[in-house]
Short mmCIF file of N, CA, C and O in Angstrom, two decimals:
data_model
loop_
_atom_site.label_atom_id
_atom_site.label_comp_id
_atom_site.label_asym_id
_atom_site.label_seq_id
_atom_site.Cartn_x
_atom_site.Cartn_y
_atom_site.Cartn_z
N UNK D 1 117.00 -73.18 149.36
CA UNK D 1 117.29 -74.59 149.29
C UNK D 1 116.21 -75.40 150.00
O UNK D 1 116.10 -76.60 149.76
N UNK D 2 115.35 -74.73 150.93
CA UNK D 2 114.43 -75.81 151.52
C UNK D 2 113.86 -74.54 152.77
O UNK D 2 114.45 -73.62 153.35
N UNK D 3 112.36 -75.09 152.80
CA UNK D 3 111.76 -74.41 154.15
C UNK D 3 112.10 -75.20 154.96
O UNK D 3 111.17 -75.93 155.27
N UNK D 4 113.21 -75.45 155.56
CA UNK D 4 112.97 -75.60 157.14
C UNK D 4 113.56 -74.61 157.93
O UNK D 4 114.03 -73.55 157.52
N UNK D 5 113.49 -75.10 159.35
CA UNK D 5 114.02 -73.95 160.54
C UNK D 5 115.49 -73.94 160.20
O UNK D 5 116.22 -74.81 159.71
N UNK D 6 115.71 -72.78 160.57
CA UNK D 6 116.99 -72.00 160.54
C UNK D 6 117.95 -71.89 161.74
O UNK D 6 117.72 -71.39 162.84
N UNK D 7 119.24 -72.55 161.24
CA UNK D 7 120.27 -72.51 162.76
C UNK D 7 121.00 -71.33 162.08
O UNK D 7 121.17 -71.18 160.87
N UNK D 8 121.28 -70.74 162.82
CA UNK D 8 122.64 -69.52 162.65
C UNK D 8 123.89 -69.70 163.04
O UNK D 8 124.25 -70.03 164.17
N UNK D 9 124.59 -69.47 162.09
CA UNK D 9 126.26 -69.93 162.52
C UNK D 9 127.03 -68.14 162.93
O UNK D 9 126.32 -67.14 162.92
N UNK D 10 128.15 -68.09 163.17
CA UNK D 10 128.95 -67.05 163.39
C UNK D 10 130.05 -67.34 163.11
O UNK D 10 130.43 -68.50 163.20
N UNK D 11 130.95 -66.20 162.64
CA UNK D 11 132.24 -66.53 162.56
C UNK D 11 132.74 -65.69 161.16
O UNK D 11 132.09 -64.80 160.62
N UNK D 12 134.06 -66.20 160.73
CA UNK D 12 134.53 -65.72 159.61
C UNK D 12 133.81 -65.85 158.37
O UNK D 12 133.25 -66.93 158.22
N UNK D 13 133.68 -65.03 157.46
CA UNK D 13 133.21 -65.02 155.82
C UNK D 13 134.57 -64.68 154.68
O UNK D 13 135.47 -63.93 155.07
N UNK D 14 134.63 -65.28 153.34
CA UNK D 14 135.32 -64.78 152.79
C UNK D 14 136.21 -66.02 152.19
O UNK D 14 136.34 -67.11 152.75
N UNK D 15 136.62 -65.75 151.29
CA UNK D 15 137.95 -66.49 151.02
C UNK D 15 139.19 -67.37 152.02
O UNK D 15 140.04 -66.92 152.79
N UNK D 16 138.84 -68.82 151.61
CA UNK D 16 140.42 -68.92 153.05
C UNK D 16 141.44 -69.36 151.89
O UNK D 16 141.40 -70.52 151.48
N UNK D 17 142.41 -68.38 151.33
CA UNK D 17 143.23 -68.43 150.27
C UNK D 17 144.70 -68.70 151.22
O UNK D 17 145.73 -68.72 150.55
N UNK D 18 144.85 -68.89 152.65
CA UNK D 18 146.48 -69.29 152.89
C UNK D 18 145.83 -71.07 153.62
O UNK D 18 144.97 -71.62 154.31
N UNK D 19 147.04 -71.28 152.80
CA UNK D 19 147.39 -72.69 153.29
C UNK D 19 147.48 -73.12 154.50
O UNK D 19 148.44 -72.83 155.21
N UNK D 20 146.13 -74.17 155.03
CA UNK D 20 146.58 -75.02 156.76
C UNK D 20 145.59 -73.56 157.58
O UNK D 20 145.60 -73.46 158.81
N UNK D 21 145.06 -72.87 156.98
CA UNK D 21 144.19 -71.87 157.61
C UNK D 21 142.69 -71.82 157.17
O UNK D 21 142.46 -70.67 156.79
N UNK D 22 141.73 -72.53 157.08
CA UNK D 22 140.77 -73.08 156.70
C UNK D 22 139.50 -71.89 157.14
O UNK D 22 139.23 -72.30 158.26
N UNK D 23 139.02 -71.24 157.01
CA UNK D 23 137.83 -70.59 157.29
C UNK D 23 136.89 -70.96 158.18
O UNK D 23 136.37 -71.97 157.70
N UNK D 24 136.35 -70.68 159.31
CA UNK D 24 135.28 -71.54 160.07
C UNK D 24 134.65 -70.35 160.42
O UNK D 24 135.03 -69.19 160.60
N UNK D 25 132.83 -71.36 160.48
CA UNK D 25 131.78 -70.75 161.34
C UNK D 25 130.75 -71.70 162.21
O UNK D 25 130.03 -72.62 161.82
N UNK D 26 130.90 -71.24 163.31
CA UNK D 26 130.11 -72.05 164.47
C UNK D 26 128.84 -71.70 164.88
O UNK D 26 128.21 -70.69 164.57
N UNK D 27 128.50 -72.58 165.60
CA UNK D 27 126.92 -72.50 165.94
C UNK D 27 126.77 -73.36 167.60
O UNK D 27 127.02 -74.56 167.52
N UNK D 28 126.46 -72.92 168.84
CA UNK D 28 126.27 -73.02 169.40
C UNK D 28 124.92 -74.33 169.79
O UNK D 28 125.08 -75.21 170.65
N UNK D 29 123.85 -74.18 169.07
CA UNK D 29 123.30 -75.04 169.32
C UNK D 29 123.41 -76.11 168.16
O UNK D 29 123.12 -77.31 168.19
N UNK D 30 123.72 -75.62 167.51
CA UNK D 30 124.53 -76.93 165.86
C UNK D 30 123.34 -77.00 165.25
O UNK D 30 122.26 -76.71 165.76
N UNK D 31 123.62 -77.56 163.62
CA UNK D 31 122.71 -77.75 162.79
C UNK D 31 122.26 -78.72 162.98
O UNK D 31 122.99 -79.71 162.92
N UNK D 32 120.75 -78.89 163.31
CA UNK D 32 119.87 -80.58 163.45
C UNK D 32 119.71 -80.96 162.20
O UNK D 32 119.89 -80.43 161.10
N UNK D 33 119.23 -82.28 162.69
CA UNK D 33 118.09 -82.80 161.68
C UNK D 33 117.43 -81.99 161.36
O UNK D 33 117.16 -81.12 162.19
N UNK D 34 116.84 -81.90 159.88
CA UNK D 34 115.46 -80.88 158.80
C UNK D 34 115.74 -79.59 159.33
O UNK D 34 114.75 -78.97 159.72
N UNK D 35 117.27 -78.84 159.50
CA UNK D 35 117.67 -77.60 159.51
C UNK D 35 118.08 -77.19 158.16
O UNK D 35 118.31 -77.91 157.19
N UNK D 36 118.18 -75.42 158.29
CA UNK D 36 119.03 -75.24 157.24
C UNK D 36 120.27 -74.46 157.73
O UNK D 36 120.08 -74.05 158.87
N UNK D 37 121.38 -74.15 157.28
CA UNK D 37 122.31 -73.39 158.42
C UNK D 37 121.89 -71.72 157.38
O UNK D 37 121.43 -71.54 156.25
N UNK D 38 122.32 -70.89 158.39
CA UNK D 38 122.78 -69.73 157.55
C UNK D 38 123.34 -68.98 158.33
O UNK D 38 123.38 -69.18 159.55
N UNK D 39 123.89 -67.95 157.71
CA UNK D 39 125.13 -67.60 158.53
C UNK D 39 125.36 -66.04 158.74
O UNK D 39 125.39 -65.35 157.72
N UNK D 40 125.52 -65.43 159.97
CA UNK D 40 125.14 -64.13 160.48
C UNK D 40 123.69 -63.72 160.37
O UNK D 40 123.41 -62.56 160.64
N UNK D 41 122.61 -64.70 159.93
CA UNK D 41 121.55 -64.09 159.22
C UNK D 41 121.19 -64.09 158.20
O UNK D 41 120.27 -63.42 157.73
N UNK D 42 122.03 -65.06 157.57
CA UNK D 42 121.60 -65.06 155.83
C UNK D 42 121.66 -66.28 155.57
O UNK D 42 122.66 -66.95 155.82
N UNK D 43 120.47 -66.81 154.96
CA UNK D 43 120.43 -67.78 154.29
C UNK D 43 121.03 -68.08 153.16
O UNK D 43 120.77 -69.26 152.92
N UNK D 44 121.78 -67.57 152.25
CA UNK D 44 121.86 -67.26 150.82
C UNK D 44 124.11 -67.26 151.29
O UNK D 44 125.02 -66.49 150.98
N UNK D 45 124.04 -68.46 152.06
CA UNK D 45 125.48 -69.03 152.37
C UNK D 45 126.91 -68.24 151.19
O UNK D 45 128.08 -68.16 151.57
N UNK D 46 126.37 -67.71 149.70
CA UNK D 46 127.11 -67.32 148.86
C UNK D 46 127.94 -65.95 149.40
O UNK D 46 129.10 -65.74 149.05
N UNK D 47 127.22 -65.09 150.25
CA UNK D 47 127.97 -64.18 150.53
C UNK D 47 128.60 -64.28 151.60
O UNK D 47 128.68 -63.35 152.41
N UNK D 48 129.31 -65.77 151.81
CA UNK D 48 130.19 -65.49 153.01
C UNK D 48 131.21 -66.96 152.41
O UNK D 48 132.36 -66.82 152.00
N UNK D 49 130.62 -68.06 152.46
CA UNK D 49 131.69 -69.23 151.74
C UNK D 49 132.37 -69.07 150.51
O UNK D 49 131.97 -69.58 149.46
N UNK D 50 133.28 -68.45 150.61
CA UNK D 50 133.58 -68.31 149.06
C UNK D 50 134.97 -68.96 148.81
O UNK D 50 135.72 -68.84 149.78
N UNK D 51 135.47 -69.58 147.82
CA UNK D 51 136.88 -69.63 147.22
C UNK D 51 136.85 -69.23 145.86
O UNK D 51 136.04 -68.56 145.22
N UNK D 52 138.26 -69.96 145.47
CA UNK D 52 138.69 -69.46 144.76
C UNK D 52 138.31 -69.45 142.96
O UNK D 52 138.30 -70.62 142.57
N UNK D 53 138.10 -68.81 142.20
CA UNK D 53 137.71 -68.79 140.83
C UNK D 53 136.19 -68.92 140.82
O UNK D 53 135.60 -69.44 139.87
N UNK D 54 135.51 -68.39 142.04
CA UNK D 54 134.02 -68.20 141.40
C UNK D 54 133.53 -69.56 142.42
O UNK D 54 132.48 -70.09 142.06
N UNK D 55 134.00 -69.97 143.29
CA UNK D 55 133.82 -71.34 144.10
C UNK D 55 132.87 -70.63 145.09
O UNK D 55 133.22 -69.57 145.60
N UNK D 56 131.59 -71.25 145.40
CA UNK D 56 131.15 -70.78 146.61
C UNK D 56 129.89 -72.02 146.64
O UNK D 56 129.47 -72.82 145.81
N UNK D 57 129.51 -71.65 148.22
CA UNK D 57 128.50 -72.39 148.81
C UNK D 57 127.14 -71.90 149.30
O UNK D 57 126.87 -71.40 150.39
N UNK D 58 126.27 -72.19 148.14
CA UNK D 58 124.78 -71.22 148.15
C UNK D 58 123.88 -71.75 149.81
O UNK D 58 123.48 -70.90 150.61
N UNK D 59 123.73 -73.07 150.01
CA UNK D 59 123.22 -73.45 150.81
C UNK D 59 123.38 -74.95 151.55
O UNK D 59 123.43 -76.01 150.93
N UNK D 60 123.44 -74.78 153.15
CA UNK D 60 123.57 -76.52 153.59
C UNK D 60 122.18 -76.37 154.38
O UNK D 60 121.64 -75.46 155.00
N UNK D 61 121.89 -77.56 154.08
CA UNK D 61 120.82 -78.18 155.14
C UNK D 61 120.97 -79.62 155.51
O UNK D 61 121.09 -80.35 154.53
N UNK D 62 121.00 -80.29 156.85
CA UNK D 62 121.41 -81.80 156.99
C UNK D 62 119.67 -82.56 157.30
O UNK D 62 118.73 -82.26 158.03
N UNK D 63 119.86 -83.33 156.59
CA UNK D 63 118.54 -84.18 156.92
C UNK D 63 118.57 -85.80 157.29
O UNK D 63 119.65 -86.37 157.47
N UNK D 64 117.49 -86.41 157.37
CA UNK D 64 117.82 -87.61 158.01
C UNK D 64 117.97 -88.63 156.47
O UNK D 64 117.81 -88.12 155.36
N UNK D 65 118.20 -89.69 156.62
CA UNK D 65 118.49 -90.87 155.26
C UNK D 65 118.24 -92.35 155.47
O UNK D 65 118.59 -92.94 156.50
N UNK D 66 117.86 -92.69 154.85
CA UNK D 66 117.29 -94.07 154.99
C UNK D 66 118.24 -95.11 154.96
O UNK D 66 118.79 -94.88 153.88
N UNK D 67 118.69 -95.89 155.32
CA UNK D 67 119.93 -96.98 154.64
C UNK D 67 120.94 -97.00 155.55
O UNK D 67 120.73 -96.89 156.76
N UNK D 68 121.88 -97.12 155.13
CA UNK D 68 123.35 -97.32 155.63
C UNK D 68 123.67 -95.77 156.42
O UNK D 68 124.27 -96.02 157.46
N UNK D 69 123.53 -94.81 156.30
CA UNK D 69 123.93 -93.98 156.96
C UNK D 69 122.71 -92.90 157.25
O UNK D 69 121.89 -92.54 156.41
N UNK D 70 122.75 -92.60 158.15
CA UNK D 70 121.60 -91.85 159.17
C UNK D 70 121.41 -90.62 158.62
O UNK D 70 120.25 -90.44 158.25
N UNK D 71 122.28 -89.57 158.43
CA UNK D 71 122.24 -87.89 158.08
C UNK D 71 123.08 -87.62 157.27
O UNK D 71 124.27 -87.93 157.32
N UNK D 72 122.53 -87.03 156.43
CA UNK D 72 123.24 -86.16 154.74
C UNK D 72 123.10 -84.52 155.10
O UNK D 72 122.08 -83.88 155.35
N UNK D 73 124.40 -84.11 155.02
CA UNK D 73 124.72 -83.09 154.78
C UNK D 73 124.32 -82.75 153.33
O UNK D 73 124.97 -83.31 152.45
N UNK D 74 123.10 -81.68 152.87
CA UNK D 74 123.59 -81.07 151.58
C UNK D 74 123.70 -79.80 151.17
O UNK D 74 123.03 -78.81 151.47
N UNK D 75 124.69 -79.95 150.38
CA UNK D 75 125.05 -78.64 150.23
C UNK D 75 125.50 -78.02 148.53
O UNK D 75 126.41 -78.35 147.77
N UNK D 76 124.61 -77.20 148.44
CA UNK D 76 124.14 -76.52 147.17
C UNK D 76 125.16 -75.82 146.94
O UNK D 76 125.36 -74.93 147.77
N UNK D 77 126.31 -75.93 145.63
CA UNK D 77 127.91 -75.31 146.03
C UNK D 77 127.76 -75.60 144.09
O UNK D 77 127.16 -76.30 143.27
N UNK D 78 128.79 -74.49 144.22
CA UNK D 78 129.59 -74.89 142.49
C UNK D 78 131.01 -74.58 143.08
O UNK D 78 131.36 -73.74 143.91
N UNK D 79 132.02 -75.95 142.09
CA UNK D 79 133.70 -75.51 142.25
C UNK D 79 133.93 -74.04 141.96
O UNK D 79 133.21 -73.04 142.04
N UNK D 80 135.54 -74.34 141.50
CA UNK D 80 135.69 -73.38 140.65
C UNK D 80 135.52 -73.31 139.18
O UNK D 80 135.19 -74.29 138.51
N UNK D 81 135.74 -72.21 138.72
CA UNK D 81 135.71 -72.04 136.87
C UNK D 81 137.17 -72.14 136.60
O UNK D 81 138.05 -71.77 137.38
N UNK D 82 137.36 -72.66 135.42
CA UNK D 82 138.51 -72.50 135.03
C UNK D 82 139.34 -73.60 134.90
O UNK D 82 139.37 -74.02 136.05
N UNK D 83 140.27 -74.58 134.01
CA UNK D 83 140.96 -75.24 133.81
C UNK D 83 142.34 -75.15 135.03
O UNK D 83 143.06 -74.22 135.39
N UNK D 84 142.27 -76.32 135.33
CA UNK D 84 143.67 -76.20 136.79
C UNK D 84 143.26 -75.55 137.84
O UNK D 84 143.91 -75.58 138.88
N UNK D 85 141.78 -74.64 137.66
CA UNK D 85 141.19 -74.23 139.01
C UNK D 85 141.21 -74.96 140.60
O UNK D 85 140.94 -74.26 141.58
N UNK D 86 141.54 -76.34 140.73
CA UNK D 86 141.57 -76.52 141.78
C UNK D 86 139.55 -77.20 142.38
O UNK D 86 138.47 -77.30 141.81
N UNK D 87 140.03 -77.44 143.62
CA UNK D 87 138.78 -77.14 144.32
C UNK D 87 138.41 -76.22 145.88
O UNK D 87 138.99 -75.42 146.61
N UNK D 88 137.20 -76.86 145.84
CA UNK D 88 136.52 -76.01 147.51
C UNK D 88 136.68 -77.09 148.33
O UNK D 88 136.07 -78.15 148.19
N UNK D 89 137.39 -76.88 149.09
CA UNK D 89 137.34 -78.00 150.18
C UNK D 89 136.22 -77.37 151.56
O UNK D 89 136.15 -76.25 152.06
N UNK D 90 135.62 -78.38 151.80
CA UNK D 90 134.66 -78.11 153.32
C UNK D 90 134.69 -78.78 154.21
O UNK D 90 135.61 -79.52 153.85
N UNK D 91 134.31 -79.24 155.44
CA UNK D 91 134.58 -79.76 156.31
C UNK D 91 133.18 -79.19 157.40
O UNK D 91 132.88 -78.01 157.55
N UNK D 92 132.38 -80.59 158.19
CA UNK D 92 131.49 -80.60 158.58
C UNK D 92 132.07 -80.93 160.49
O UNK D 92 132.21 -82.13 160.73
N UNK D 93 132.24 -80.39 161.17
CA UNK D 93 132.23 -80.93 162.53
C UNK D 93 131.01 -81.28 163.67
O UNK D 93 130.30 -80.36 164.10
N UNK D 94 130.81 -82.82 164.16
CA UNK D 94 129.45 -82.87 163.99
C UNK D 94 129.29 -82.59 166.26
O UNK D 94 130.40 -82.51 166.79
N UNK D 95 128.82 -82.55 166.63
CA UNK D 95 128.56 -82.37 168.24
C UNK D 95 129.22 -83.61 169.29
O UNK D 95 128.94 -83.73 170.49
N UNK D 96 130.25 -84.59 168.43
CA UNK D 96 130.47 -85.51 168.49
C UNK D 96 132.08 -85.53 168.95
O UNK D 96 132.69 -85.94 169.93
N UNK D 97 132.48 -84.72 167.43
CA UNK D 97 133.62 -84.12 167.70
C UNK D 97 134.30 -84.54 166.53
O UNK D 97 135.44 -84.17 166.24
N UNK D 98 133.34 -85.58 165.64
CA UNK D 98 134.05 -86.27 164.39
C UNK D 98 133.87 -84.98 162.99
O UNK D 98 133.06 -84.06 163.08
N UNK D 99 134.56 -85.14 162.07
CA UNK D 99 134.69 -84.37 161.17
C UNK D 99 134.66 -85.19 159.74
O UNK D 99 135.30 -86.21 159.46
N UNK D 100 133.57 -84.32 158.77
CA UNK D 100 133.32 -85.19 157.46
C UNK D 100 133.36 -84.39 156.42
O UNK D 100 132.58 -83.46 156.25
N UNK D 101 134.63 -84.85 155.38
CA UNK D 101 135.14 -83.63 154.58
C UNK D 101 134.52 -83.91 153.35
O UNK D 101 134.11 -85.06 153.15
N UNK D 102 134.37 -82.90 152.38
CA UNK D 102 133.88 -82.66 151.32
C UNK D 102 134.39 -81.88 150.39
O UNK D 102 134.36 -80.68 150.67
N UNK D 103 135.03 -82.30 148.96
CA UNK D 103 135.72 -81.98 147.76
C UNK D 103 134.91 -81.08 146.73
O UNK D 103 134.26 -81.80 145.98
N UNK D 104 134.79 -79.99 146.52
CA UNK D 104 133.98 -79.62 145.47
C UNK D 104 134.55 -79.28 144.13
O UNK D 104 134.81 -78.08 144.11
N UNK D 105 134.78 -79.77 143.21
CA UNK D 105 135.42 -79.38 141.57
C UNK D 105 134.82 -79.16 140.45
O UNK D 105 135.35 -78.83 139.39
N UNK D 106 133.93 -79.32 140.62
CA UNK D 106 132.89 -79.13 139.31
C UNK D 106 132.08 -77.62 139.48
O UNK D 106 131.40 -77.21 140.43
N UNK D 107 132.49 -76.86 137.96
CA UNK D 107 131.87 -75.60 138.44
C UNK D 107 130.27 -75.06 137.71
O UNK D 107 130.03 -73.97 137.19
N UNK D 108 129.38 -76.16 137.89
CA UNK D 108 128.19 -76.71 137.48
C UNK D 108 127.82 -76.61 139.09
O UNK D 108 128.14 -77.34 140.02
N UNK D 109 127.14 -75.60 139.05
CA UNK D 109 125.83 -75.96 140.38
C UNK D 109 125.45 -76.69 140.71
O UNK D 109 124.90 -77.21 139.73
N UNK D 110 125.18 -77.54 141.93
CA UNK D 110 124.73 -78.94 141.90
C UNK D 110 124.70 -78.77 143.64
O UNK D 110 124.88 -77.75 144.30
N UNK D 111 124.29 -80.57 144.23
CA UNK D 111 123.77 -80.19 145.17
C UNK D 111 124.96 -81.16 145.72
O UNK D 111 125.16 -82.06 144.90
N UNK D 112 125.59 -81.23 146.57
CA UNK D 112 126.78 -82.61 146.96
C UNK D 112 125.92 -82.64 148.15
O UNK D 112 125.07 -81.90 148.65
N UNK D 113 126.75 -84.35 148.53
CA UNK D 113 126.72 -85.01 150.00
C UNK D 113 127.62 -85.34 150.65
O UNK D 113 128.76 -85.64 150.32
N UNK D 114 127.03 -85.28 151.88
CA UNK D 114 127.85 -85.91 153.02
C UNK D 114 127.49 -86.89 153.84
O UNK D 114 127.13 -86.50 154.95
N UNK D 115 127.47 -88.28 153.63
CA UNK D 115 126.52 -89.00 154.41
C UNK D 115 127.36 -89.45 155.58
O UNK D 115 128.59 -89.53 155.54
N UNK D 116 126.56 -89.75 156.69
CA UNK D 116 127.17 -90.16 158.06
C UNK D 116 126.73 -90.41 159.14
O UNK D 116 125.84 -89.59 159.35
N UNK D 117 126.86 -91.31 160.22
CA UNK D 117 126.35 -91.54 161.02
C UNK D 117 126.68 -90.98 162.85
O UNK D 117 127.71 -90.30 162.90
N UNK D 118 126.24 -91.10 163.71
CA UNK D 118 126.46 -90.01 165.03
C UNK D 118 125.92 -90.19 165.66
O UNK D 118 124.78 -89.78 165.46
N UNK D 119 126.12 -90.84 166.80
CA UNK D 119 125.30 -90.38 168.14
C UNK D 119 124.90 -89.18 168.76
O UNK D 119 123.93 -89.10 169.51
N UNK D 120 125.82 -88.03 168.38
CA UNK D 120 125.24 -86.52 168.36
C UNK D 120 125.77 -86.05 166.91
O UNK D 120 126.84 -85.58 166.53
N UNK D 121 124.59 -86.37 166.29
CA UNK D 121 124.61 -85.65 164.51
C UNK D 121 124.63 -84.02 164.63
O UNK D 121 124.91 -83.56 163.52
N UNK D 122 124.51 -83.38 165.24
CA UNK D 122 124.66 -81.85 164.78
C UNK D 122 125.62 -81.44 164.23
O UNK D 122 126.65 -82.10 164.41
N UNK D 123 125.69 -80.48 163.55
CA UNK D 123 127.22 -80.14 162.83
C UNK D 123 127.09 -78.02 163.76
O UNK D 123 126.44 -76.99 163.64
N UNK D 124 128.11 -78.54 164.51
CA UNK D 124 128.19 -77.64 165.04
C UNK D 124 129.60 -76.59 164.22
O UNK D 124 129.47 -75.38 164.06
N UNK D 125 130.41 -77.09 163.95
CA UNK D 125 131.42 -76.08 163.15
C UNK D 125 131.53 -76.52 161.72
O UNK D 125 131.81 -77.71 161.58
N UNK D 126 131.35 -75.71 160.48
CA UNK D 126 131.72 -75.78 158.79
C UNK D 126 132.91 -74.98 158.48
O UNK D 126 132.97 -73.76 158.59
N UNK D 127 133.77 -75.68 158.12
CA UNK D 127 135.13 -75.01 157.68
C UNK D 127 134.85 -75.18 155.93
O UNK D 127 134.06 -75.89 155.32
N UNK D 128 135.88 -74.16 155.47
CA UNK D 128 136.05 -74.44 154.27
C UNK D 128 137.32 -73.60 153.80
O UNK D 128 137.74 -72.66 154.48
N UNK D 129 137.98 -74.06 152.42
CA UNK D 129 139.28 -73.38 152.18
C UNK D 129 139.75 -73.71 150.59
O UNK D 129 139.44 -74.76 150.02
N UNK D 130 140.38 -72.88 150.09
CA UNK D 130 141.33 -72.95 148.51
C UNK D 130 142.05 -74.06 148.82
O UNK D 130 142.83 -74.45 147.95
N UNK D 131 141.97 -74.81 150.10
CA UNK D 131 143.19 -75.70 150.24
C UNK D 131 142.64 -77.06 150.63
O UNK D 131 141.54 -77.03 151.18
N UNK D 132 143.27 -78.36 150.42
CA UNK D 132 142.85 -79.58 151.34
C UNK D 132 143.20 -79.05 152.72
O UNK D 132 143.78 -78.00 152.98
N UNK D 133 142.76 -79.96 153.55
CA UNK D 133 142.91 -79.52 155.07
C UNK D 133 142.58 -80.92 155.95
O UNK D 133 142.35 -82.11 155.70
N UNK D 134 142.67 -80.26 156.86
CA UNK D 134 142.48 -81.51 158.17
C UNK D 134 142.17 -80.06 159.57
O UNK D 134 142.61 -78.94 159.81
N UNK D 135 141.04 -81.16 160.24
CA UNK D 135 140.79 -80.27 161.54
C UNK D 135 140.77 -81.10 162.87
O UNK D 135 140.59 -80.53 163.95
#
C-alpha cells in the first residue's frame, strides 16, 4: 500500500464473529503520520483482519490532509461477498483516547477513509468485527 515506515501492532488475528466482542490490536508507540501499520510483522494486514464472507483488511496507513481535517486513515479493505452479507466494521483509537469508526460493504477492493482531527493523532488501538460496535 505505500513505502513508508512501519509501526507494529500486537494482539488478536482472525474473525470477531460474536456480538459486542470486537477484535483488537495495539501498538505501543501508535501509528503516526506517513506510517503504515502491520501487524505481528506483516504488512499484508489480510492474514489477520478478517470477517465475515471473504471481508478483510489488506492495508492501513494514516497520513496527513489538507482542508478541514488534519489525518486520513486509509485503509485498503473489501466487504463482504454475497447478497445480505452484511459488513466489516473497524474502529480507529487515536493516542487521544477518541475513537473513529468505519463501515465497510462493498466487496470491490477499494481504498476507504477516515478523516479526523487530534491533538495526539496516533492510532494506537484498530478494532474490527462481523458486528457494529462501540469502544
Amino acid at each position: 500500500m505505500s513505502n513508508y515506515p512501519i509501526t507494529d501492532f500486537q494482539g488478536d488475528c482472525g474473525e470477531s464473529s460474536q456480538q459486542g466482542r470486537p477484535n483488537s490490536v495495539g501498538s505501543v508507540k501508535g501509528l503516526q503520520c506517513n506510517e503504515t501499520a502491520s501487524i505481528q510483522g506483516n504488512t499484508d494486514l489480510s492474514t489477520c483482519m478478517r470477517a465475515n464472507n471473504g471481508a478483510m483488511v489488506y492495508g492501513i496507513t494514516l497520513t496527513g490532509s489538507p482542508g478541514v481535517f488534519d489525518f486520513v486513515v486509509n485503509v485498503d479493505a473489501q466487504g463482504p461477498h454475497g447478497f445480505g452479507s452484511g459488513s466489516m466494521y473497524l474502529a480507529f483509537t487515536d493516542e487521544s483516547g477518541d475513537t473513529y469508526y468505519l463501515s465497510i460493504y462493498s466487496s470491490t477492493r477499494s481504498v476507504h477513509t477516515v478523516r479526523y482531527n487530534s491533538e495526539k493523532p496516533a492510532i494506537k488501538r484498530i478494532w474490527w468485527s462481523d458486528y457494529s460496535f462501540t469502544v
